[in-house]
PDB file of C-alpha atoms in Angstrom:
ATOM      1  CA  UNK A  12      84.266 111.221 -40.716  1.00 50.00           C
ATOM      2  CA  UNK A  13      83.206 114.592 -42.453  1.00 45.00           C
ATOM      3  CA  UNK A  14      86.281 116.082 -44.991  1.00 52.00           C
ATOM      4  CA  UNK A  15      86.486 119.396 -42.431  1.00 48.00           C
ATOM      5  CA  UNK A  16      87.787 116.569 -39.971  1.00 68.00           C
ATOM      6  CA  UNK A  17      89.593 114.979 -42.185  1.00 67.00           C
ATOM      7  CA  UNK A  18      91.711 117.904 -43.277  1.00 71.00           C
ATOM      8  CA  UNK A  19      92.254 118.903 -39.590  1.00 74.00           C
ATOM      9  CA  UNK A  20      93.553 115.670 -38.971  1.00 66.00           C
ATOM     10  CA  UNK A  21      95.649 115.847 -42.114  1.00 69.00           C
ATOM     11  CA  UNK A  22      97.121 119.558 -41.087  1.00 69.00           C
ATOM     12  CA  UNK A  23      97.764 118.229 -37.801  1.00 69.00           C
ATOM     13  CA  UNK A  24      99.885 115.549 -39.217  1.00 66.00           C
ATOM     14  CA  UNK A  25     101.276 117.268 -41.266  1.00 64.00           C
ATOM     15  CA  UNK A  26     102.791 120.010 -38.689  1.00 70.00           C
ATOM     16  CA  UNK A  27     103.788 117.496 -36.557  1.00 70.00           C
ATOM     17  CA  UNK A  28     106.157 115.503 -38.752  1.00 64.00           C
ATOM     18  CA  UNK A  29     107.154 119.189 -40.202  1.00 63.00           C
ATOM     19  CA  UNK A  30     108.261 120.212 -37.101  1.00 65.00           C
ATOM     20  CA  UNK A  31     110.343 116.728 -35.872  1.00 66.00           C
ATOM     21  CA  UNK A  32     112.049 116.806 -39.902  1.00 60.00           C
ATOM     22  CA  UNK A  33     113.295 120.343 -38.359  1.00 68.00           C
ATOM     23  CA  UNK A  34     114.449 119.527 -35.016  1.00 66.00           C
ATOM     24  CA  UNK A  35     115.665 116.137 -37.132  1.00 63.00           C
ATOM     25  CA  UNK A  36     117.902 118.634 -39.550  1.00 64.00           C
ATOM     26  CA  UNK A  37     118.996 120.675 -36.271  1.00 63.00           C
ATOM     27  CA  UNK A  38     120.659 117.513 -34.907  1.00 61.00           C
ATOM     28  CA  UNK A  39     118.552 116.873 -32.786  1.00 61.00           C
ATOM     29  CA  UNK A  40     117.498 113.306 -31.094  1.00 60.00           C
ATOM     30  CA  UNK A  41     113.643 113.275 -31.656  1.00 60.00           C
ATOM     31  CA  UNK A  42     111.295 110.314 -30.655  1.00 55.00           C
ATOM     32  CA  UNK A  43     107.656 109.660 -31.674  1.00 52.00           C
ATOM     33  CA  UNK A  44     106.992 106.008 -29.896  1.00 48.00           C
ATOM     34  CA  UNK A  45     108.810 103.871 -27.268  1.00 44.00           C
ATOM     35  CA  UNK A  46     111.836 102.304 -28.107  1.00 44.00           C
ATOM     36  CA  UNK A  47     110.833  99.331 -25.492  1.00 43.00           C
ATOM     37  CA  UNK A  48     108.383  98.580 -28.500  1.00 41.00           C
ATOM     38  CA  UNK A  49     110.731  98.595 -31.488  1.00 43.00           C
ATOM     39  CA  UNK A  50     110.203 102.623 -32.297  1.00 48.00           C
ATOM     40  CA  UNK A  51     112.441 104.393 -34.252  1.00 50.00           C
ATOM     41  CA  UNK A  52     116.222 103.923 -35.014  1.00 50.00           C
ATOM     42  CA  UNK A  53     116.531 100.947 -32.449  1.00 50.00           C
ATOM     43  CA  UNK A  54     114.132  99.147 -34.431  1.00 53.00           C
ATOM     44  CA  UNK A  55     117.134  99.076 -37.316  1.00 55.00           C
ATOM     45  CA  UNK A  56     120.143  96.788 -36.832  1.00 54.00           C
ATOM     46  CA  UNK A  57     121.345  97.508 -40.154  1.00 63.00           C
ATOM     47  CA  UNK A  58     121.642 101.298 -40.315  1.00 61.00           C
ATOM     48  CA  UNK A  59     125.170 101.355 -40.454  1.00 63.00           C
ATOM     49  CA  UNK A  60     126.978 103.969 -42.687  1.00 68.00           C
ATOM     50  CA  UNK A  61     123.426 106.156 -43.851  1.00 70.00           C
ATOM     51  CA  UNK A  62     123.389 109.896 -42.928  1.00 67.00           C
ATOM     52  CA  UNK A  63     123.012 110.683 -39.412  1.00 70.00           C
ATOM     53  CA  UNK A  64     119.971 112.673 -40.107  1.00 65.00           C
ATOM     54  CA  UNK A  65     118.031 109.424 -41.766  1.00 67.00           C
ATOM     55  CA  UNK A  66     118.704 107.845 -38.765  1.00 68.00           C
ATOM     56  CA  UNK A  67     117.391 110.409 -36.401  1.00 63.00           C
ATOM     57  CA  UNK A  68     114.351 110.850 -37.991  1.00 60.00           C
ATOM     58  CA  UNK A  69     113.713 107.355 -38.209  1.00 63.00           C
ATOM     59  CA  UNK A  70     110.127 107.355 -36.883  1.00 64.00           C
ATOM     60  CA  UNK A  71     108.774 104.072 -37.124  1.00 67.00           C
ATOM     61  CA  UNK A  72     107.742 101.203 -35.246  1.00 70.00           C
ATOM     62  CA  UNK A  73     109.845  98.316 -36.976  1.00 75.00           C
ATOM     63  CA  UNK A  74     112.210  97.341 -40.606  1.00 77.00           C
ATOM     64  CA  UNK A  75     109.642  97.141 -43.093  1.00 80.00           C
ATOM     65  CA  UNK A  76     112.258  96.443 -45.717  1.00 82.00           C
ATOM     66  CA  UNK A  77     113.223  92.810 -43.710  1.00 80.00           C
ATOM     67  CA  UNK A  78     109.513  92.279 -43.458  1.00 85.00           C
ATOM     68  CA  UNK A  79     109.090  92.937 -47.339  1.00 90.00           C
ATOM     69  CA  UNK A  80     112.166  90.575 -48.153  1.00 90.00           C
ATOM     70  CA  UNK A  81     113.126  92.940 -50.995  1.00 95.00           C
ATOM     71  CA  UNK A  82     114.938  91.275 -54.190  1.00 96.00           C
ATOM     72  CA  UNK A  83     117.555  92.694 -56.329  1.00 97.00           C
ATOM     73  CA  UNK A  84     116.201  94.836 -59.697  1.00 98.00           C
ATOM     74  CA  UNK A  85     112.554  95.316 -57.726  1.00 98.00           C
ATOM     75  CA  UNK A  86     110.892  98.382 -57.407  1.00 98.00           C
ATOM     76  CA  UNK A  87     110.093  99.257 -54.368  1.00 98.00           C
ATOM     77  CA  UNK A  88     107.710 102.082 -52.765  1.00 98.00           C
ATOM     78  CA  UNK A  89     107.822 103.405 -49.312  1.00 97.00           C
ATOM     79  CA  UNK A  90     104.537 104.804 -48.268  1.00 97.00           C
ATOM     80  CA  UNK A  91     105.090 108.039 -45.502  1.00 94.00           C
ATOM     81  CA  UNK A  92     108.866 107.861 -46.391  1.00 93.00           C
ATOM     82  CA  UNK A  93     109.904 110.511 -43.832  1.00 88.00           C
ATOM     83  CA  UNK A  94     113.132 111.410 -43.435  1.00 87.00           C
ATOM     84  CA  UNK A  95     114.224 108.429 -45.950  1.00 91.00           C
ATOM     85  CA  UNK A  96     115.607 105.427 -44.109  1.00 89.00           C
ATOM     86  CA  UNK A  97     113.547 103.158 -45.032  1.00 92.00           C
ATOM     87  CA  UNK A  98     113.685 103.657 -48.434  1.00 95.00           C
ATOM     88  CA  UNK A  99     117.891 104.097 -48.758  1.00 93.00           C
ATOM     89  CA  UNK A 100     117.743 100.754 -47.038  1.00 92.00           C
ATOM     90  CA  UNK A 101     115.544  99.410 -49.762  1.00 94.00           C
ATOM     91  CA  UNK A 102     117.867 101.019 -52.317  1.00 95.00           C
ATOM     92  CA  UNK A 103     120.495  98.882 -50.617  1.00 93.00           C
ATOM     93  CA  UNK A 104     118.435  95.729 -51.309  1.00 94.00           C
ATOM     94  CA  UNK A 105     116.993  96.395 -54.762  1.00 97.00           C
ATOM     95  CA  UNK A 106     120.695  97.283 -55.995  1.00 97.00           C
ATOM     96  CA  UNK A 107     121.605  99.175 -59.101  1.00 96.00           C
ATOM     97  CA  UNK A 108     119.268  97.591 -61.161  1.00 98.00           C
ATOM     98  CA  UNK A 109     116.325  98.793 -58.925  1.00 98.00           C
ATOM     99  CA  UNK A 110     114.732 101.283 -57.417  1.00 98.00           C
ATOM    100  CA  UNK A 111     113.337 103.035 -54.784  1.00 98.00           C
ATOM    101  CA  UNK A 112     110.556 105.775 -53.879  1.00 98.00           C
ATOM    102  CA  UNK A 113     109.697 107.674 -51.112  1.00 97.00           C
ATOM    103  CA  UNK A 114     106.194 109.153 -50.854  1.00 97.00           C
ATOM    104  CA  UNK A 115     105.427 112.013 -48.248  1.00 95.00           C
ATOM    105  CA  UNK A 116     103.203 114.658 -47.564  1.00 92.00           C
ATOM    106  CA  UNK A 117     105.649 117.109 -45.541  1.00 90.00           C
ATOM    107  CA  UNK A 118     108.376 119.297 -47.636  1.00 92.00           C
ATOM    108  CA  UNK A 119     110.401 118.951 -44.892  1.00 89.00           C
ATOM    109  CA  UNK A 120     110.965 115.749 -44.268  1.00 87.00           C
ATOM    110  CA  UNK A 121     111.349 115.131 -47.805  1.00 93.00           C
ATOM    111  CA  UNK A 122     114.207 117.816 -47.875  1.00 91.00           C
ATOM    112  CA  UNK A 123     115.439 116.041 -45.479  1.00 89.00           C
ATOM    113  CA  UNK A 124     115.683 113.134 -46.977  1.00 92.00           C
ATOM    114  CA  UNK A 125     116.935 113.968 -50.744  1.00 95.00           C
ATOM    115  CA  UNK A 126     120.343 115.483 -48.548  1.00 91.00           C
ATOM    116  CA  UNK A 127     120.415 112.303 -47.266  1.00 90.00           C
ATOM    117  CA  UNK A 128     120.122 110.474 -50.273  1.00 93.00           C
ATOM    118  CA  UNK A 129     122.708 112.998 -51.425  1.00 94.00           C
ATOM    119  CA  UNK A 130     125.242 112.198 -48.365  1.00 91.00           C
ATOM    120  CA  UNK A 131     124.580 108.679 -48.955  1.00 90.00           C
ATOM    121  CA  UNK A 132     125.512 108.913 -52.556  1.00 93.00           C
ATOM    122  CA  UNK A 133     122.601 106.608 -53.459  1.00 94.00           C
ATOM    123  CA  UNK A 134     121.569 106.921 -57.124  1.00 94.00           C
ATOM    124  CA  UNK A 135     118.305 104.374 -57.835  1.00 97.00           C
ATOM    125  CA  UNK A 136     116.083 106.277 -55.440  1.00 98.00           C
ATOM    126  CA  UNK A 137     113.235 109.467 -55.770  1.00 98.00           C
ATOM    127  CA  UNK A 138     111.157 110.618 -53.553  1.00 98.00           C
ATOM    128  CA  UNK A 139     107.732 112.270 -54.408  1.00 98.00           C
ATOM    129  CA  UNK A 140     105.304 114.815 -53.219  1.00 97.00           C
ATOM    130  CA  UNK A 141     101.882 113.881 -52.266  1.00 96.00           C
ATOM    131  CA  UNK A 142      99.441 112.088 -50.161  1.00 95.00           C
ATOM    132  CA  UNK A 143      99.323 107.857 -49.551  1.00 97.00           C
ATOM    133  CA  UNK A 144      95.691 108.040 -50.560  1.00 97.00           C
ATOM    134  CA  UNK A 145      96.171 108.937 -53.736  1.00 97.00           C
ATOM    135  CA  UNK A 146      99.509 107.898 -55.181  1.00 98.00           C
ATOM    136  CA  UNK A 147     101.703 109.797 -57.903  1.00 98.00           C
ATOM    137  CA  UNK A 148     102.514 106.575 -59.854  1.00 98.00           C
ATOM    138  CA  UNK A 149     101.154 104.756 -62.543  1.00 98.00           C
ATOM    139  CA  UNK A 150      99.168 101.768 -62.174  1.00 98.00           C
ATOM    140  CA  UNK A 151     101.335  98.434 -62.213  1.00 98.00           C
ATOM    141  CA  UNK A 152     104.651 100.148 -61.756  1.00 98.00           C
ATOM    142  CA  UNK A 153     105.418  98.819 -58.714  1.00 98.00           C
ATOM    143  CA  UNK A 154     106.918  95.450 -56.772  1.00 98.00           C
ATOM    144  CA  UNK A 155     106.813  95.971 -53.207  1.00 98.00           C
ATOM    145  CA  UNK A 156     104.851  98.503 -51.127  1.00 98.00           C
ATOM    146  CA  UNK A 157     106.552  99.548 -47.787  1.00 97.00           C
ATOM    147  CA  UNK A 158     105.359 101.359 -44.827  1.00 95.00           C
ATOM    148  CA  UNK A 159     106.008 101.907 -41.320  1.00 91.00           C
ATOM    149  CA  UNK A 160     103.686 103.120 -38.941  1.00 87.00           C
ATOM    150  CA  UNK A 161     101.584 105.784 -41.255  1.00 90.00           C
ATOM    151  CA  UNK A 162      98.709 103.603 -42.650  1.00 93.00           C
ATOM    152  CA  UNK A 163      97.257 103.786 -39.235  1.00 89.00           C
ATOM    153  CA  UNK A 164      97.868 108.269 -39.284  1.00 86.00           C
ATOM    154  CA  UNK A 165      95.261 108.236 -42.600  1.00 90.00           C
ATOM    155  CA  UNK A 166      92.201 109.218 -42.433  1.00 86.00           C
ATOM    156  CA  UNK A 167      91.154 106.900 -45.441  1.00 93.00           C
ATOM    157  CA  UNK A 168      92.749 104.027 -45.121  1.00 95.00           C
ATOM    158  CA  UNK A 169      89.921 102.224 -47.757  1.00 97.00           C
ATOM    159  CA  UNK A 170      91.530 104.443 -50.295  1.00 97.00           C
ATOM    160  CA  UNK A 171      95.566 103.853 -48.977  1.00 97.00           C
ATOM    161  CA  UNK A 172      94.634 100.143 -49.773  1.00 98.00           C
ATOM    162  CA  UNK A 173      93.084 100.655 -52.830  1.00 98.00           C
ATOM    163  CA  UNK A 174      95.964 102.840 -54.390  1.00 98.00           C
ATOM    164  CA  UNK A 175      98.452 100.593 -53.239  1.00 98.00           C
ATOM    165  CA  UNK A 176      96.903  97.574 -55.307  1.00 98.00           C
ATOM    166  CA  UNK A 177      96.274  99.794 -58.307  1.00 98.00           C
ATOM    167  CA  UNK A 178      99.761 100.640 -58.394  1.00 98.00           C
ATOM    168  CA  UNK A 179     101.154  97.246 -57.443  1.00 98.00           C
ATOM    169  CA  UNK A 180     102.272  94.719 -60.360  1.00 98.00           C
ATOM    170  CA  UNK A 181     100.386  91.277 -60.206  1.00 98.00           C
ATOM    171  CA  UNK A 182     101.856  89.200 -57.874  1.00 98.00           C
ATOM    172  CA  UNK A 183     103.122  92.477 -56.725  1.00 98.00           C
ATOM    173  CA  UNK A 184     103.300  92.212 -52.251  1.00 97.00           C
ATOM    174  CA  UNK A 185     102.910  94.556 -49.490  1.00 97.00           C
ATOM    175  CA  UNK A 186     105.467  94.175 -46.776  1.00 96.00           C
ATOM    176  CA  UNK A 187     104.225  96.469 -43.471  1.00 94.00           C
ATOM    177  CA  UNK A 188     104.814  97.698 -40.306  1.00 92.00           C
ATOM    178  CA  UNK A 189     102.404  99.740 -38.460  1.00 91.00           C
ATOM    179  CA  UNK A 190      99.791  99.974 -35.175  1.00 88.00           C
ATOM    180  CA  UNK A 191      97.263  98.160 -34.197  1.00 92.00           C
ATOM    181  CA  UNK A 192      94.674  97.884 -31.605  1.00 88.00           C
ATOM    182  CA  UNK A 193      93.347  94.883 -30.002  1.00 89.00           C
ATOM    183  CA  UNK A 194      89.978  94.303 -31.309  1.00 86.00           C
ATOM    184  CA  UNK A 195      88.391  94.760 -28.291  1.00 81.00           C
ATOM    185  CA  UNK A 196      89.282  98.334 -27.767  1.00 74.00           C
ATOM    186  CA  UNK A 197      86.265 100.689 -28.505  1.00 70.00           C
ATOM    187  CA  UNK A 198      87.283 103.877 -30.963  1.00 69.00           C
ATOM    188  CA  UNK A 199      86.827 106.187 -28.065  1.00 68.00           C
ATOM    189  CA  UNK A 200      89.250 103.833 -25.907  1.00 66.00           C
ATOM    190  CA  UNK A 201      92.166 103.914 -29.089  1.00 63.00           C
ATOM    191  CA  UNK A 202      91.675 107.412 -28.655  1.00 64.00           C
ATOM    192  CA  UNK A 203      92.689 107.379 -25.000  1.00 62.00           C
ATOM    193  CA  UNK A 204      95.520 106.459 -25.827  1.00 56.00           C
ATOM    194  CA  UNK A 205      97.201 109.237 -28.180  1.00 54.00           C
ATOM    195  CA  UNK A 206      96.588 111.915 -30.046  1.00 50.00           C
ATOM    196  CA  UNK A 207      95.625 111.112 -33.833  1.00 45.00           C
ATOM    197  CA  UNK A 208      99.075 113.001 -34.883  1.00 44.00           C
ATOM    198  CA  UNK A 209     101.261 110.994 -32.726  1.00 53.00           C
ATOM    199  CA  UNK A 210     102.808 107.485 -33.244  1.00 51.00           C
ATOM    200  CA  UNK A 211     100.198 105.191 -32.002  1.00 57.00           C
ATOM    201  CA  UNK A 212      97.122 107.534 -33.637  1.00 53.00           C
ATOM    202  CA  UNK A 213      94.280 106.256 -34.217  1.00 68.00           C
ATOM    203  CA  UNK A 214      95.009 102.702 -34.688  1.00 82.00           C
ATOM    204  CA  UNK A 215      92.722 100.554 -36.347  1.00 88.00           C
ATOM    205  CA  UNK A 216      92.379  97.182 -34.865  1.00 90.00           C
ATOM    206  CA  UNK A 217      93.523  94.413 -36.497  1.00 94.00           C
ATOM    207  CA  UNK A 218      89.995  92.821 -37.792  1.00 95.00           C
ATOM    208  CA  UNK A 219      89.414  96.057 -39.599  1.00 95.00           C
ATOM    209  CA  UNK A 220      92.778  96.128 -40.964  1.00 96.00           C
ATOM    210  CA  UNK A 221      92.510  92.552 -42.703  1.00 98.00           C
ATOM    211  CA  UNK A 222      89.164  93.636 -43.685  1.00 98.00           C
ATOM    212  CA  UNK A 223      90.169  96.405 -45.498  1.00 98.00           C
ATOM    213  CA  UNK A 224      93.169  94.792 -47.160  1.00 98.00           C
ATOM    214  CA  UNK A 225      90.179  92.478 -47.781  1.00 98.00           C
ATOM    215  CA  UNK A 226      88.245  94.178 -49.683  1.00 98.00           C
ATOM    216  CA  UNK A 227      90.880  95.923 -52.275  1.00 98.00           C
ATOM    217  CA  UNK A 228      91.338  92.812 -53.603  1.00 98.00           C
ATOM    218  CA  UNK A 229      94.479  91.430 -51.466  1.00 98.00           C
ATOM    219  CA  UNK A 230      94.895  87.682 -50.794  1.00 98.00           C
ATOM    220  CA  UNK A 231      97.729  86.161 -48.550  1.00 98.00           C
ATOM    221  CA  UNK A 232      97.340  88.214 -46.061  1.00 98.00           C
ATOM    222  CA  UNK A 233      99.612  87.544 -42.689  1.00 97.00           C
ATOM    223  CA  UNK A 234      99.244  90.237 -39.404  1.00 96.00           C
ATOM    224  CA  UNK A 235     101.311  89.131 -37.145  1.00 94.00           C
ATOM    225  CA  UNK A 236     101.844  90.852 -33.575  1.00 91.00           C
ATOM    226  CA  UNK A 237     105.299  92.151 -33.019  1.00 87.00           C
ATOM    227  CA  UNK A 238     105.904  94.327 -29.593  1.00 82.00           C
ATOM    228  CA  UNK A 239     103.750  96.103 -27.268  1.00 79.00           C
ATOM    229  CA  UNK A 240     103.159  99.618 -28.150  1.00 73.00           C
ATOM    230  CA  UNK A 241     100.665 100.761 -24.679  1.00 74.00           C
ATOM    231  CA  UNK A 242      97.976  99.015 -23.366  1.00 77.00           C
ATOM    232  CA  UNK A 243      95.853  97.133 -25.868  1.00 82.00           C
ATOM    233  CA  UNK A 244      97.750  98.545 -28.524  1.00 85.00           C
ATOM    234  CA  UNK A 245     100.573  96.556 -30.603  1.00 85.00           C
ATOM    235  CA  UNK A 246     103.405  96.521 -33.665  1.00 86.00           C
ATOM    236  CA  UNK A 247     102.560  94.452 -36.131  1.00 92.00           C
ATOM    237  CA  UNK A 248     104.005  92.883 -39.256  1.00 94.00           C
ATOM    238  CA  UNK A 249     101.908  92.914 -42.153  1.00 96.00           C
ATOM    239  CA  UNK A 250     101.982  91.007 -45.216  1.00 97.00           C
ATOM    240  CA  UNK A 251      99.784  90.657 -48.349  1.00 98.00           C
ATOM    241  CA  UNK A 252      99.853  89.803 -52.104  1.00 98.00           C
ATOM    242  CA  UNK A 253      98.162  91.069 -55.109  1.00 98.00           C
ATOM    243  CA  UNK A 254      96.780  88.182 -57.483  1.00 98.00           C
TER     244      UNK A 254
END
C-alpha cells in the first residue's frame, strides 16, 4: 500500500470517529457494529456509574480490560482509546496505585473523553495525542496493552505490533479485542464487506494476525473467536506476552 493511500485511509478514519465523538457529545445514541455481535456499550456489563457520554461512544466490539485481566498498581495502555471507556474501566482495575492511558488520533474523541474522566472524577488516567503506529511513550513503560477493534482500522499493523512490544515491560501482555476475517476470505472479499473506516474495516484474517504478532517478537499468543461480526468475519479475543 503506497503512503498517498495510506493517508487517505488515515483521514478517512479519522473524520469518521471525529464526527461520531460529536454526535457522541450531542447526546446522541451512535453505533459503528452490530450489537448481535458484542458491539459497543452492550458488549460492557460493568459500565455502571461512568459518564453517559463514555458509554455512548463506546465503539468496540468486546471488554478488552476482562480479556487483559488487569492487576492492581499496573500500567495499562489503551490503544484507539476513543471516547475513554475502556480505559476509565482500566483505571477502575489498576486502582490508585496505577494507571491508565488513552492513545487516539481524533481531538475529538479525546475531548470527549478527558470530560469524562473529569465527570468520573478519575485521577490515575491521561490520555495522549497521536497515532498507534508510533506510540508517545517510552520504551518499557508499560504492563498491559489494550485495544478494541482499531488494530484492524491501521494501515500498518507490522509497525502497531512492533511499538506495542517496544513499549511493553518484559513479561509485559497484550490483552485484545478486535476483527477478524476467516482465512479464507480473499482481500477483495474483506472489502465487500465494509468500508475501511467502518467497524469491521479491513480485517486481517486471523493467520496474518498471529503472524504479525509473530514476528515482533510475541510468544503466548491465544486468538480465540468470540461472536459473529457478518459473513466470514468474527470478534476475537486476543492474547500475547512479551518475553
Amino acid at each position: 500500500m503506497v503512503s498517498a493511500d495510506r493517508d487517505e485511509i488515515r483521514a478517512a478514519v479519522a473524520a469518521r470517529y471525529a464526527g461520531l465523538a460529536r454526535a457522541a457529545q450531542a447526546g446522541q445514541a451512535i453505533t459503528d457494529g452490530d450489537p448481535d455481535a458484542g458491539c459497543g456499550a452492550p458488549g460492557y456489563p460493568d459500565a455502571s456509574g461512568l459518564p453517559e457520554a463514555a458509554v455512548r461512544a463506546s465503539l468496540g466490539c468486546g471488554n478488552p480490560v476482562a480479556v487483559a485481566d488487569l492487576r492492581p498498581g499496573e500500567t495499562v495502555l489503551d490503544l484507539g482509546s476513543g471516547g475513554g471507556i475502556d480505559v476509565l474501566l482500566s483505571a477502575r482495575r489498576v486502582g490508585p496505585a496505577g494507571k491508565a492511558y488513552g492513545l487516539d488520533m481524533t481531538t475529538q474523541m479525546l475531548d470527549l473523553a478527558r470530560a469524562s474522566a473529569i465527570a468520573a472524577g478519575a485521577q490515575n488516567v491521561e490520555f495522549l495525542l497521536g497515532q498507534i503506529e508510533a506510540i508517545p511513550l517510552p520504551d518499557g513503560s508499560v504492563d498491559v496493552i489494550i485495544s478494541n477493534c482499531v488494530i484492524n482500522l491501521s494501515t500498518d499493523r507490522p509497525a502497531v505490533f512492533a511499538e506495542s512490544f517496544r513499549v511493553l515491560r518484559p513479561g509485559g501482555r497484550l490483552g485484545i479485542t478486535d476483527i477478524l476475517a476467516q482465512d479464507h476470505l480473499t482481500a477483495a472479499q474483506r472489502f465487500e464487506r465494509g468500508t475501511r473506516a467502518g467497524c469491521i474495516a479491513g480485517a486481517p484474517s486471523f493467520t496474518e494476525y498471529r503472524d504479525g504478532l509473530t514476528r515482533a517478537g510475541f510468544t503466548g499468543i491465544t486468538i480465540t473467536p468470540a461472536q459473529q461480526a457478518g459473513d466470514g468475519l468474527h470478534s476475537a479475543i486476543i492474547r500475547a506476552v512479551k518475553p
